[in-house]
Coordinates of C-alpha atoms in Angstrom, one line a residue:
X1 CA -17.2 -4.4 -9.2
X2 CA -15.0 -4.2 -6.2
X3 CA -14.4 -0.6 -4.7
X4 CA -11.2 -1.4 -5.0
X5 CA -10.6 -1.7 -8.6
X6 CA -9.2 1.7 -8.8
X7 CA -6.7 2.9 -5.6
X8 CA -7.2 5.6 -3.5
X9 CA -5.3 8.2 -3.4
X10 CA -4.3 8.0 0.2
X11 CA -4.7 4.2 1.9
X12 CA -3.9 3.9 5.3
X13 CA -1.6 1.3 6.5
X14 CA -1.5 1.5 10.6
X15 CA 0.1 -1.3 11.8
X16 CA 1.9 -3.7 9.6
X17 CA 3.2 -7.0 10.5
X18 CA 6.4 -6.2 12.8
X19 CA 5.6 -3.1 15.1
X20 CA 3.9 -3.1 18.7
X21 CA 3.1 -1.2 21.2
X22 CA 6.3 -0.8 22.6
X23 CA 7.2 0.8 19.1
X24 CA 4.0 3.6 19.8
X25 CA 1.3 3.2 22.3
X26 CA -0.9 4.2 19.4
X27 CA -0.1 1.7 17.4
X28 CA -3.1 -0.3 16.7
X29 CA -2.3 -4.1 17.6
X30 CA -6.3 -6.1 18.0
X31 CA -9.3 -5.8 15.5
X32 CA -11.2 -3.0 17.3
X33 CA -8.0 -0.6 17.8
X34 CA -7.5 -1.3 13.7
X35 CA -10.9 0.0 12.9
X36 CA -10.7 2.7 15.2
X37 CA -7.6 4.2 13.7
X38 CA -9.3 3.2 10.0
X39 CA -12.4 5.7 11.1
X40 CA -9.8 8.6 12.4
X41 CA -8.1 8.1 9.6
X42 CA -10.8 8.3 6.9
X43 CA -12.0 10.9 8.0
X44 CA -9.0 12.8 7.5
X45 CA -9.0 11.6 3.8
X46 CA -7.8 8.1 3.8
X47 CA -9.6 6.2 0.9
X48 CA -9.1 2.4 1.9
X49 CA -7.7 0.2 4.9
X50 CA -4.6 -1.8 4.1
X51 CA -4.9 -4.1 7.1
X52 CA -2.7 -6.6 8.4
X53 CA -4.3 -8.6 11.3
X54 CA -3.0 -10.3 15.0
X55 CA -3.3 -13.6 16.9
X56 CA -4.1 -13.3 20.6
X57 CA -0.6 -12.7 21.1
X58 CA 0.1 -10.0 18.8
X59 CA 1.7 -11.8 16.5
X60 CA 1.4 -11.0 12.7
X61 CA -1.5 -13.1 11.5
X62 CA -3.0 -14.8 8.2
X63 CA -5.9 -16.2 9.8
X64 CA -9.0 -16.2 7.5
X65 CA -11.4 -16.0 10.7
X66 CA -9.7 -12.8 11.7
X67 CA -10.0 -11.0 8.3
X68 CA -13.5 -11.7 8.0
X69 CA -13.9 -10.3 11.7
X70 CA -12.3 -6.9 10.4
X71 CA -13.9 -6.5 7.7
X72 CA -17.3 -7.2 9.1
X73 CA -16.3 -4.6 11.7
X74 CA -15.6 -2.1 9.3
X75 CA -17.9 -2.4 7.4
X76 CA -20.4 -1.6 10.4
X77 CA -18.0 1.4 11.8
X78 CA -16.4 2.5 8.8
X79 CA -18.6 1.6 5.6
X80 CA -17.7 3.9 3.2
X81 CA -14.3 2.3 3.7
X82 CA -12.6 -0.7 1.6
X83 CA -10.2 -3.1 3.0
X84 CA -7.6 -4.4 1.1
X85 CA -6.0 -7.2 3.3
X86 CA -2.2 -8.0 2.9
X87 CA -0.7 -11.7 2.4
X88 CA 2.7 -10.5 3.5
X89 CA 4.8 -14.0 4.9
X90 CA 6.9 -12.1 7.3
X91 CA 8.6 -15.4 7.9
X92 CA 6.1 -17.1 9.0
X93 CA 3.7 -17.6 5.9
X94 CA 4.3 -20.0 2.4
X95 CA 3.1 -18.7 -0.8
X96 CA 0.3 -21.9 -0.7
X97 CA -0.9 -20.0 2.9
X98 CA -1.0 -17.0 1.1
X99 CA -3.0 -18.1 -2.0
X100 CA -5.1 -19.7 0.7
X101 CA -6.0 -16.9 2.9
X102 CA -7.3 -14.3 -0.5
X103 CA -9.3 -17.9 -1.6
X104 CA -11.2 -18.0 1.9
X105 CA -11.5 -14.4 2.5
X106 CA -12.7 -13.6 -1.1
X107 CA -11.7 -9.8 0.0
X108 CA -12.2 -6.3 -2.3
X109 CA -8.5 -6.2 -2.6
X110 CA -5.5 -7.6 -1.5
X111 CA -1.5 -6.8 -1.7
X112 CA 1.0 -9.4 -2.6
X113 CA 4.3 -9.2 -3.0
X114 CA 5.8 -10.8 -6.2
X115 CA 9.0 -12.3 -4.5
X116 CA 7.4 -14.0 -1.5
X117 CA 4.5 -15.5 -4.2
X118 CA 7.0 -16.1 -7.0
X119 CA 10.4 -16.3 -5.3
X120 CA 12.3 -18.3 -8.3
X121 CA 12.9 -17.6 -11.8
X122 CA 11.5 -20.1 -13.4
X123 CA 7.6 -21.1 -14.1
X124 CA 5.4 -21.7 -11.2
X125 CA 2.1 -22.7 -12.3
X126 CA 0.5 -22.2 -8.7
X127 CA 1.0 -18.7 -8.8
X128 CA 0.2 -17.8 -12.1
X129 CA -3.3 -20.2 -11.5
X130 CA -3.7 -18.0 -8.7
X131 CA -2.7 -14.8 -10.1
X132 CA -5.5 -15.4 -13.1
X133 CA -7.5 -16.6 -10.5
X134 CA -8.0 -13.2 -8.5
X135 CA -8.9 -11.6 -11.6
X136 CA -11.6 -14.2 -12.8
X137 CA -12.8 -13.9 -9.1
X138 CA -13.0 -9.9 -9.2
X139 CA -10.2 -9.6 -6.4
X140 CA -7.6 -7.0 -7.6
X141 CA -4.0 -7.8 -6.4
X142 CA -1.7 -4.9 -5.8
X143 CA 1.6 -6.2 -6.7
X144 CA 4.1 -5.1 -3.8
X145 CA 7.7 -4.3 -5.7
X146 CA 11.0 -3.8 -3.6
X147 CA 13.1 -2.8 -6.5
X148 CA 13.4 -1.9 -10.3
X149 CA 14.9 -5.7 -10.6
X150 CA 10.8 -6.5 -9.0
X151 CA 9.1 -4.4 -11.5
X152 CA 11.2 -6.2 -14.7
X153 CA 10.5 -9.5 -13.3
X154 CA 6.9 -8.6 -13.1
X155 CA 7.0 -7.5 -16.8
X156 CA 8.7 -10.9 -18.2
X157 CA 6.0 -12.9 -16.6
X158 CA 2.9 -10.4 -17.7
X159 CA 4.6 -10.9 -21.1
X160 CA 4.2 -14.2 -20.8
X161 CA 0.9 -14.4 -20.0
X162 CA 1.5 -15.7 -16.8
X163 CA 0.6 -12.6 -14.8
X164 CA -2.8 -10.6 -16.0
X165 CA -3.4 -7.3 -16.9
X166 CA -4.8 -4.2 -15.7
X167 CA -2.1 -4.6 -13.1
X168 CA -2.2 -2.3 -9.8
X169 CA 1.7 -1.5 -8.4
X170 CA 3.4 -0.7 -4.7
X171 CA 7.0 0.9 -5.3
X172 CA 8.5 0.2 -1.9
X173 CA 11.1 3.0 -1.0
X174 CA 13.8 2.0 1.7
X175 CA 13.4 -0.7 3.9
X176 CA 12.8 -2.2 7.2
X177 CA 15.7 -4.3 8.5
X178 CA 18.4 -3.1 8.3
X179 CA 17.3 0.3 8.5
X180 CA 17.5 2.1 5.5
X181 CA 15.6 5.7 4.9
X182 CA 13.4 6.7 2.1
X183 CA 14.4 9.6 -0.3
X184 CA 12.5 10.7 -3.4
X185 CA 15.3 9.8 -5.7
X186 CA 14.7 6.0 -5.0
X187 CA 11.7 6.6 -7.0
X188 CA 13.3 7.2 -9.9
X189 CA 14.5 3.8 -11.3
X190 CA 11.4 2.1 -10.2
X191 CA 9.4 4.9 -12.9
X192 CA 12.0 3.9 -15.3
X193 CA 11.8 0.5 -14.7
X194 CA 7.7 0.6 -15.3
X195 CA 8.0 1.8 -18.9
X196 CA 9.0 -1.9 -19.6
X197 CA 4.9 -2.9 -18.8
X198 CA 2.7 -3.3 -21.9
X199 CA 0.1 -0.7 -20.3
X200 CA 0.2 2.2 -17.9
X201 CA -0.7 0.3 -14.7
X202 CA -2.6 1.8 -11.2
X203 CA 0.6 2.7 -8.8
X204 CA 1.4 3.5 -5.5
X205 CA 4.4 4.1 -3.4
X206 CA 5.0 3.9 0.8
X207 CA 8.0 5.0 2.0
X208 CA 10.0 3.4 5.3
X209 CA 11.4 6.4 7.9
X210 CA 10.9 9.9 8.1
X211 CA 11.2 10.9 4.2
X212 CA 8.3 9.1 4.3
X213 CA 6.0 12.5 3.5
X214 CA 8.5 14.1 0.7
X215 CA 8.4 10.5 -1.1
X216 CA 4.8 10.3 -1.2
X217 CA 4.4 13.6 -2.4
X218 CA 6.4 13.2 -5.2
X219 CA 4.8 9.9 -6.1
X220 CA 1.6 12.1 -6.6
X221 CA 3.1 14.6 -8.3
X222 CA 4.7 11.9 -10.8
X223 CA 1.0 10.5 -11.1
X224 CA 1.1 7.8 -8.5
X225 CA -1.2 7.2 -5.2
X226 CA 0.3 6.9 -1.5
X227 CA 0.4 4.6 1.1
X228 CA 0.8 6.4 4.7
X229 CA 0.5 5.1 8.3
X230 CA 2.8 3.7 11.2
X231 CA 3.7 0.7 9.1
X232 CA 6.3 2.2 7.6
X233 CA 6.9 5.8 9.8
X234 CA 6.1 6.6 12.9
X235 CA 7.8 10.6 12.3
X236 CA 6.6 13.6 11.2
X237 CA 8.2 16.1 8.4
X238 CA 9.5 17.9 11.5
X239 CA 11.1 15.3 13.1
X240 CA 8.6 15.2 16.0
X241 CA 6.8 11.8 16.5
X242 CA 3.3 11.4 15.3
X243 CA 0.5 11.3 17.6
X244 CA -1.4 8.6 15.7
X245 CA -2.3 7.7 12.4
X246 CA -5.0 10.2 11.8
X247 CA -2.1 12.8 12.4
X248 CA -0.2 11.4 9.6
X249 CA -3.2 11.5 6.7
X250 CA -4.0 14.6 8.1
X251 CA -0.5 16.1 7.1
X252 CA -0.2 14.6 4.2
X253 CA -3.7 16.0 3.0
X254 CA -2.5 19.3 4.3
X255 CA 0.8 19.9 2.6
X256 CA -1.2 18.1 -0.8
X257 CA -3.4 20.9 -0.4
X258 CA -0.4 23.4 -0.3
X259 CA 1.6 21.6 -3.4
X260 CA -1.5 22.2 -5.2
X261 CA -2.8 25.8 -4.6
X262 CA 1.3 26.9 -5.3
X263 CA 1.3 25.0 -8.5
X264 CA -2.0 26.5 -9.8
X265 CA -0.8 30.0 -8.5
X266 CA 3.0 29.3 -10.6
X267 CA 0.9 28.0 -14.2
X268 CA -2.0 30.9 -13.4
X269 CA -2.1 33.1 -16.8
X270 CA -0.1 36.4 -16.2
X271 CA -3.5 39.1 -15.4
X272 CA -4.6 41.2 -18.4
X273 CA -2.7 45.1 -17.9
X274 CA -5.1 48.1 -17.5
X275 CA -6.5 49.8 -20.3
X276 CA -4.8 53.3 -20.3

């Protein structure tokens, strides 16, 4: 069973498909700087690698050769780490390059989001053969969601059989172009919107700008997992700009920590008066 079959808690994401160096000099652009910010990273308490990969000239990447490059590498550097790899299109990529990729790369996990695989309405049987596919082949797919609208879509078609179940979820709060922030309350209709699934699935949130921390902390608290890294933010709670990725896990972990010991301090039993 792939170490995957369950999210992390915390999964890093450090680069994505759009951001370069000219966006952070930290930002991790070839397969070495990737694993390099993977092992910082984990050791700080990220669980898994969401990895996106480059071409020689830094462009985002679906390249089967490249995947199974990184992941060899990490599992030499970083073994204790899963990768899940991503089949985002980015404009570049159709949904028959994306089904190819997860087919060559046979990887422990891998992220796909349901409009760029199944962009229409109607039946596709290419993406349902390769949704059912993925499960037969032990390979869990984390179903990326934009929207509420993303998350009843994804119901109709696991009602109809054409989508299997256990199903792992990515609530994606705010947005890249155009800009628009993540706040906590754009969780909200997404948790309402998941009720509509037959079964409680595996979720996960990310969160684009620099409510980035204060979304992902109320995932957890609302029982979901967290996707952190310069993908999405490059900024601190404070406003400052992070170092690197480690910095990012690392606060994350720390104000988790915090959440936690205040919550078991406010629902501690009341102590016992003295005897007289």
């Amino acid at each position: 069973m792939t170490r995957l079959a369950s999210l992390p808690q915390i999964m890093l994401a450090p680069n994505g498909a759009r951001k370069t160096k000219a966006d952070h000099p930290a930002l991790p652009m070839t397969i070495a700087e990737t694993v390099a910010a993977a092992r910082a990273a984990h050791a700080e308490g990220a669980g898994a690698l969401h990895a996106h990969v480059r071409d020689a000239e830094g462009g985002h990447s679906l390249d089967a050769g490249l995947y199974r490059e990184l992941i060899a590498e990490m599992a030499r550097a970083v073994p204790d780490m899963p990768v899940q790899i991503t089949t985002e299109a980015a404009g570049r990529y159709s949904p028959a390059d994306q089904r190819a990729v997860v087919r060559a790369v046979r990887p422990e996990g891998v992220s796909v989001a349901l409009g760029e695989m199944w962009p229409d309405s109607g039946h596709d049987p290419d993406a349902s053969r390769f949704y059912h596919w993925a499960a037969e082949a032990g390979i869990p797919v984390q179903h990326i969601l934009y929207s509420p609208a993303d998350v009843t879509r994804l119901a109709q078609r696991v009602a109809a059989g054409a989508i299997p179940t256990p199903l792992q979820l990515l609530f994606v709060l705010g947005r890249y172009q155009p800009p628009k922030p993540a706040i906590p309350d754009m969780l909200t209709g997404f948790l309402r919107a998941v009720r509509t699934l037959p079964d409680i699935p595996d979720w996960a949130t990310c969160a684009f700008g620099p409510g980035e921390t204060a979304c992902l902390l109320a995932a957890i608290r609302a029982g979901g997992k967290a996707r952190i890294g310069f993908e999405n933010n490059l900024i601190g709670p404070d406003g400052t700009r992070a170092p690197d990725n480690a910095a990012r896990v690392a606060d994350l972990v720390r104000r988790l920590q915090v959440s936690r010991q205040l919550s078991r301090r406010n629902h501690a039993p009341p102590e016992a008066s003295s005897p007289i």
